[in-house]
Coordinates of C-alpha atoms and ligand atoms in Angstrom, one line a residue:
M22 CA 0.0 -0.1 -0.1
D23 CA 0.9 3.8 -0.7
I24 CA 1.5 5.3 2.5
P25 CA 0.9 9.5 2.1
D26 CA 4.5 11.3 1.7
A27 CA 3.0 13.5 4.7
L28 CA 2.3 10.6 7.3
S29 CA 5.5 8.8 6.7
Q30 CA 7.4 12.2 7.8
R31 CA 4.8 13.0 10.9
L32 CA 5.3 9.2 11.9
R33 CA 9.0 9.7 11.0
E34 CA 9.2 12.5 13.5
A35 CA 6.9 11.3 16.3
Q36 CA 8.0 11.2 19.7
H37 CA 6.2 9.0 21.6
I38 CA 3.6 6.5 19.5
L39 CA 0.6 4.9 20.9
F40 CA -0.4 1.9 19.5
F41 CA -3.9 1.0 20.5
T42 CA -5.5 -2.4 19.3
G43 CA -7.9 -4.8 19.4
A44 CA -8.5 -8.4 18.1
G45 CA -8.1 -7.3 14.3
V46 CA -4.8 -7.2 14.8
S47 CA -4.6 -11.0 16.0
A48 CA -6.6 -11.5 13.3
E49 CA -4.2 -12.7 10.6
S50 CA -2.6 -15.2 13.3
G51 CA -6.0 -17.4 12.9
I52 CA -7.3 -15.6 16.2
P53 CA -11.5 -14.6 15.6
T54 CA -12.4 -11.5 16.1
F55 CA -14.1 -10.7 19.2
R56 CA -17.5 -10.3 16.7
D57 CA -16.9 -12.8 14.5
A58 CA -20.1 -15.1 13.9
M59 CA -19.3 -18.1 15.9
S60 CA -19.7 -21.8 14.8
G61 CA -20.3 -24.9 16.3
L62 CA -22.0 -25.8 20.1
W63 CA -21.7 -21.7 20.4
S64 CA -23.1 -20.9 17.0
R65 CA -26.2 -20.1 18.9
F66 CA -24.6 -17.4 21.5
E67 CA -23.3 -13.8 20.7
A68 CA -19.9 -13.3 22.3
T69 CA -21.5 -10.6 23.8
D70 CA -23.8 -12.8 25.3
L71 CA -21.1 -15.4 26.8
A72 CA -18.8 -12.6 28.1
T73 CA -20.5 -11.7 30.9
P74 CA -20.6 -12.6 35.0
E75 CA -24.1 -13.5 34.4
A76 CA -23.5 -15.9 31.5
F77 CA -21.2 -17.7 33.5
A78 CA -22.9 -17.7 37.0
R79 CA -25.8 -19.1 35.0
D80 CA -23.5 -21.6 32.9
P81 CA -20.0 -22.1 33.9
A82 CA -19.2 -24.8 31.7
L83 CA -20.4 -23.0 28.5
V84 CA -18.2 -20.2 29.1
W85 CA -15.2 -22.4 29.9
G86 CA -15.5 -24.5 27.3
W87 CA -15.6 -21.1 24.5
Y88 CA -12.6 -19.7 27.0
E89 CA -10.4 -22.5 26.7
W90 CA -11.7 -22.8 23.2
R91 CA -9.8 -19.9 22.3
R92 CA -6.9 -20.1 24.8
R93 CA -6.3 -23.3 22.4
K94 CA -6.1 -21.2 19.7
V95 CA -4.2 -18.1 21.3
L96 CA -1.2 -20.9 22.2
Q97 CA -1.3 -22.4 18.9
A98 CA -0.9 -19.3 17.2
A99 CA 2.5 -17.2 16.7
P100 CA 2.7 -13.5 15.8
N101 CA 1.5 -12.1 13.0
P102 CA 3.4 -9.3 10.4
A103 CA 1.1 -6.5 12.1
H104 CA 2.6 -7.9 15.8
R105 CA 6.0 -7.9 14.6
A106 CA 6.1 -4.0 12.8
I107 CA 5.1 -2.8 16.1
A108 CA 7.7 -4.1 17.7
G109 CA 10.0 -2.8 14.8
F110 CA 8.6 0.7 15.8
L111 CA 10.0 0.1 19.3
R112 CA 13.7 1.1 17.8
H113 CA 13.0 4.5 16.9
A114 CA 10.4 6.1 19.1
E115 CA 9.2 5.5 22.5
V116 CA 6.2 3.2 22.1
S117 CA 3.4 2.6 24.5
V118 CA 1.5 -1.1 23.2
I119 CA -2.2 -0.3 25.1
T120 CA -4.3 -3.3 23.9
Q121 CA -8.2 -4.7 24.4
N122 CA -6.6 -7.8 23.4
V123 CA -6.3 -10.8 26.0
D124 CA -4.2 -12.9 24.3
D125 CA -0.1 -12.5 24.8
L126 CA 1.0 -11.9 21.1
H127 CA 2.4 -8.6 21.1
E128 CA 4.7 -10.0 23.8
R129 CA 6.3 -12.6 21.7
A130 CA 6.6 -10.4 19.0
G131 CA 8.9 -8.5 21.5
S132 CA 6.8 -5.6 22.4
P133 CA 6.4 -4.8 25.5
V134 CA 2.4 -4.1 26.7
S135 CA 1.8 -1.1 29.3
A136 CA -1.4 -2.3 29.5
H137 CA -3.9 -5.2 29.0
L138 CA -7.3 -3.3 29.6
H139 CA -9.4 -6.0 29.1
G140 CA -7.0 -8.7 31.2
S141 CA -6.0 -11.8 30.1
L142 CA -6.7 -15.6 28.6
H143 CA -3.8 -16.6 30.9
A144 CA -4.6 -15.3 34.2
P145 CA -7.6 -17.4 35.7
R146 CA -8.7 -16.7 39.3
C147 CA -11.8 -18.1 41.4
F148 CA -14.8 -16.7 40.6
A149 CA -16.2 -16.6 44.2
C150 CA -12.6 -15.4 46.3
G151 CA -10.8 -14.2 43.4
H152 CA -7.5 -15.9 45.0
P153 CA -5.4 -16.6 41.6
A154 CA -5.1 -19.6 40.3
S155 CA -2.9 -21.2 37.5
Y156 CA -3.1 -23.8 34.2
P157 CA -1.6 -26.8 34.2
P158 CA 1.3 -26.6 31.2
G159 CA 0.2 -27.3 27.5
V160 CA -2.3 -27.0 25.4
P161 CA -5.8 -27.4 26.6
E162 CA -8.0 -30.2 24.5
V163 CA -11.0 -28.8 23.0
A164 CA -13.3 -30.4 20.0
E165 CA -13.1 -27.7 17.6
G166 CA -16.6 -27.8 17.4
G167 CA -16.6 -26.3 21.1
E168 CA -17.6 -28.6 24.1
R169 CA -18.5 -27.4 27.1
I170 CA -16.1 -28.1 30.1
E171 CA -16.3 -27.9 33.7
P172 CA -14.5 -25.2 35.4
P173 CA -11.5 -26.4 37.7
C174 CA -12.2 -25.3 41.8
C175 CA -10.7 -22.8 43.5
H176 CA -7.8 -24.5 45.7
R177 CA -8.8 -22.1 48.4
C178 CA -12.8 -21.8 49.0
G179 CA -13.3 -24.7 46.0
G180 CA -15.4 -22.3 44.1
P181 CA -15.2 -22.5 40.1
L182 CA -12.1 -20.4 38.2
R183 CA -13.3 -18.0 35.8
P184 CA -10.5 -16.8 33.0
G185 CA -8.7 -13.9 34.1
V186 CA -10.3 -11.3 31.5
V187 CA -12.9 -8.3 31.9
W188 CA -16.5 -8.7 30.9
F189 CA -19.3 -6.4 30.7
G190 CA -20.2 -4.8 33.6
E191 CA -16.6 -4.8 35.3
S192 CA -14.8 -2.4 35.6
L193 CA -10.9 -2.3 34.1
P194 CA -8.1 -3.1 35.9
E195 CA -6.7 -0.2 37.8
A196 CA -3.2 -0.2 36.9
D197 CA -3.7 -1.2 33.1
W198 CA -6.3 2.2 33.3
G199 CA -3.7 4.1 34.7
A200 CA -0.8 3.3 32.1
A201 CA -3.3 3.9 29.8
M202 CA -3.8 7.8 30.8
A203 CA -0.1 8.4 31.4
A204 CA 0.1 7.1 28.1
I205 CA -2.5 9.6 26.8
E206 CA -0.7 12.3 28.3
D207 CA 2.6 11.6 26.1
A208 CA 1.7 10.7 23.5
D209 CA 1.7 12.3 20.1
M210 CA 0.8 10.4 17.0
V211 CA -1.9 7.5 18.0
L212 CA -2.1 4.2 15.5
S213 CA -5.7 2.6 16.2
V214 CA -5.3 -1.0 15.1
G215 CA -7.7 -3.3 14.1
T216 CA -10.8 -2.7 17.1
S217 CA -14.3 -1.5 16.1
S218 CA -14.4 1.5 18.7
L219 CA -17.4 0.3 20.3
V220 CA -16.7 -0.5 23.6
W221 CA -16.6 1.6 26.7
P222 CA -14.4 3.4 28.3
A223 CA -11.3 1.7 26.2
A224 CA -12.5 3.3 22.8
E225 CA -12.4 6.7 24.2
I226 CA -8.4 6.3 24.6
P227 CA -8.2 8.3 20.8
V228 CA -10.7 10.7 21.4
W229 CA -8.6 11.7 24.2
A230 CA -5.6 11.9 22.6
S231 CA -6.9 13.6 19.6
R232 CA -8.1 16.2 22.0
R233 CA -4.9 16.4 23.5
G234 CA -3.2 17.1 20.3
A235 CA -1.9 14.2 18.7
C236 CA -2.3 12.6 15.5
V237 CA -4.9 9.9 15.5
V238 CA -4.0 7.0 12.5
Q239 CA -6.6 4.2 12.0
V240 CA -5.6 1.2 10.6
N241 CA -8.8 -1.3 9.5
P242 CA -10.4 -2.7 6.7
Q243 CA -14.1 -1.6 7.7
P244 CA -15.4 1.6 8.6
T245 CA -15.6 2.1 12.3
A246 CA -17.0 4.5 15.1
L247 CA -13.7 6.1 14.8
D248 CA -13.2 7.5 11.5
E249 CA -15.5 10.9 12.3
I250 CA -12.0 11.5 14.2
A251 CA -9.5 9.5 13.0
T252 CA -6.9 12.1 11.1
V253 CA -6.2 9.3 8.7
S254 CA -7.9 6.1 7.9
L255 CA -5.9 3.2 6.4
R256 CA -8.2 0.8 5.2
G257 CA -6.4 -2.5 4.8
P258 CA -5.6 -5.5 6.9
A259 CA -3.1 -5.0 9.5
G260 CA -0.2 -7.3 8.4
A261 CA -0.1 -5.2 5.5
I262 CA -0.4 -1.7 6.4
L263 CA 1.9 -1.6 9.7
P264 CA 5.1 -3.2 7.5
A265 CA 4.3 -0.6 5.1
L266 CA 4.3 2.1 7.8
L267 CA 7.9 1.2 9.4
E268 CA 9.0 1.0 5.9
S269 CA 7.4 4.2 5.1
A270 CA 8.6 6.2 8.6
Y271 CA 11.9 5.0 8.4
G272 CA 13.2 3.0 5.4
R273 CA 14.1 -0.4 4.6
S274 CA 17.0 -1.3 6.7
G275 CA 15.2 0.4 9.6
A276 CA 12.0 -2.1 9.0
Ligands
LIG25 C1 -9.0 -5.9 11.1 C2 -8.2 -7.1 10.3 C3 -7.0 -6.9 10.0 C4 -10.5 -7.5 10.7 N1 -6.4 -5.6 10.4 N2 -8.2 -4.9 11.7 C5 -24.0 1.8 26.3 C6 -22.9 2.4 25.9 C7 -21.7 2.5 26.4 C8 -21.2 1.7 27.2 C9 -21.9 0.6 27.9 C10 -23.7 0.8 27.3 N3 -24.1 0.0 27.6 C11 -23.1 -1.2 28.8 C12 -21.8 -0.1 28.3 C13 -20.6 -0.5 29.0 C14 -19.5 -1.7 28.4 C15 -19.5 -1.6 26.9 O1 -19.3 -0.9 26.2 N4 -20.8 -1.9 26.3 C16 -21.1 -1.7 24.6 C17 -21.1 -2.8 23.4 C18 -21.9 -0.5 24.4 N5 -18.4 -1.7 29.0 C19 -18.0 -2.0 30.2 O2 -19.3 -2.8 30.8 C20 -16.7 -2.1 30.5 N6 -17.1 -1.8 31.8 C21 -17.2 -1.0 32.3 O3 -17.8 -0.1 31.7 O4 -17.1 -0.7 34.0 C22 -18.0 0.2 34.6 C23 -19.0 -0.1 35.3 C24 -18.7 -0.9 36.4 C25 -20.1 -1.9 36.8 C26 -21.2 -1.3 36.2 C27 -21.6 -0.9 34.8 C28 -20.3 -0.1 34.3 C29 -15.9 -3.5 30.4 C30 -15.7 -4.0 29.0 C31 -15.5 -5.6 28.8 C32 -15.0 -5.6 27.7 N7 -14.5 -7.3 27.2 C33 -14.7 -7.8 26.1 C34 -14.1 -9.5 26.3 C35 -13.1 -9.5 27.2 C36 -13.2 -11.2 27.3 C37 -13.2 -11.6 26.1 O5 -12.3 -11.4 25.5 O6 -14.0 -12.4 25.7 O7 -13.4 -7.3 25.5 S1 -16.0 -7.4 25.1 C38 -15.1 -7.1 24.1 O8 -14.7 -6.0 23.0 C39 -13.2 -7.6 24.4 C40 -12.6 -7.0 23.0 O9 -10.9 -6.5 23.7 C41 -13.5 -5.2 22.8 C42 -13.4 -4.3 21.5 O10 -13.5 -5.5 21.0 P1 -12.3 -5.5 19.3 O11 -11.3 -5.4 20.0 O12 -12.7 -3.8 18.9 O13 -12.9 -6.3 18.4 P2 -14.2 -6.4 17.6 O14 -14.1 -7.6 17.1 O15 -15.6 -5.8 18.1 O16 -13.6 -5.5 16.1 C43 -12.4 -6.4 15.3 C44 -11.8 -5.2 14.5 O17 -10.9 -5.7 14.0 C45 -13.4 -4.7 13.2 O18 -13.2 -3.5 13.2 C46 -12.6 -5.3 12.4 O19 -12.5 -4.7 11.1 C47 -11.3 -5.4 12.3 N8 -10.2 -6.2 11.6 N9 -9.4 -7.9 11.0 C48 -7.1 -5.2 11.7 N10 -6.3 -8.5 9.7
LIG26 ZN1 -12.3 -19.4 45.8

């Protein structure tokens, strides 16, 4: 893709770049986005129906099975060119990565993540008492069409374990939210990548950065709620556009 010269120059001159990422950045690693249609056991559900404490309380095996299937997909996946390009920017500017994703593909590509706003698939805890727990090593076996799996019990109180993610109606982790606010203060450039920009309060991050004067660049094959305020919207897959942005700013040898 051809990157406008003015944008390459702004990137090159940026002091602090904030990457704000969503499920689309992991799509080319084979991880379904949050709002992709589901199949198999979960085809009757929307993801938004399963990602709530109420859904877990009603049917823990259904929700735990869905998260185990997703954890399996993530453990079997590898970072893609989009994750690697973001890590490439670290060589040239101060970079903060603020992600809504619950996978660890940014870290595996070499980018330290300042904030996992919606938690992590890899840090379960007790639904009843909040005690942290851990998974056995290895990749969980889950049928491709999906299956119900009873969650393991907490060692402390016997309650069911839940995934360490942030469900609808729950507060975002304070430290991660604080890190995101600090990054907004510093950033002169925001790249919002692969997010529908629908989920509050995370979706406000590029908006607030824009109000503080940052240049906001969006990377997404589809129009989103951010189109109205983005300085530039680049339509296409992150795995093609981010490497092109990196190369356009710093040249082939810098990318
Ligand atoms: C590509 C691509 C490629 C594809 N390259 N791009 C009414 C108004 C405003 C707010 C609310 C409201 N009613 C309720 C609320 C609050 C609610 C909310 O925002 N709801 C909205 C849906 C309306 N928010 C909350 O509840 C939050 N907490 C909160 O508000 O606390 C205060 C409070 C406390 C107590 C009581 C009440 C309030 C918490 C939100 C937590 C969200 N958690 C989830 C689930 C995490 C676990 C899991 O993964 O299962 O986080 S929801 C889900 O959405 C997940 C994601 O991180 C998040 C964002 O989704 P994302 O990443 O944007 O993915 P998609 O699938 O939507 O989009 C993918 C994009 O990629 C698309 O645009 C594609 O085009 C693109 N794409 N391929 C680049 N190759
Ligand atoms: Zn417990």
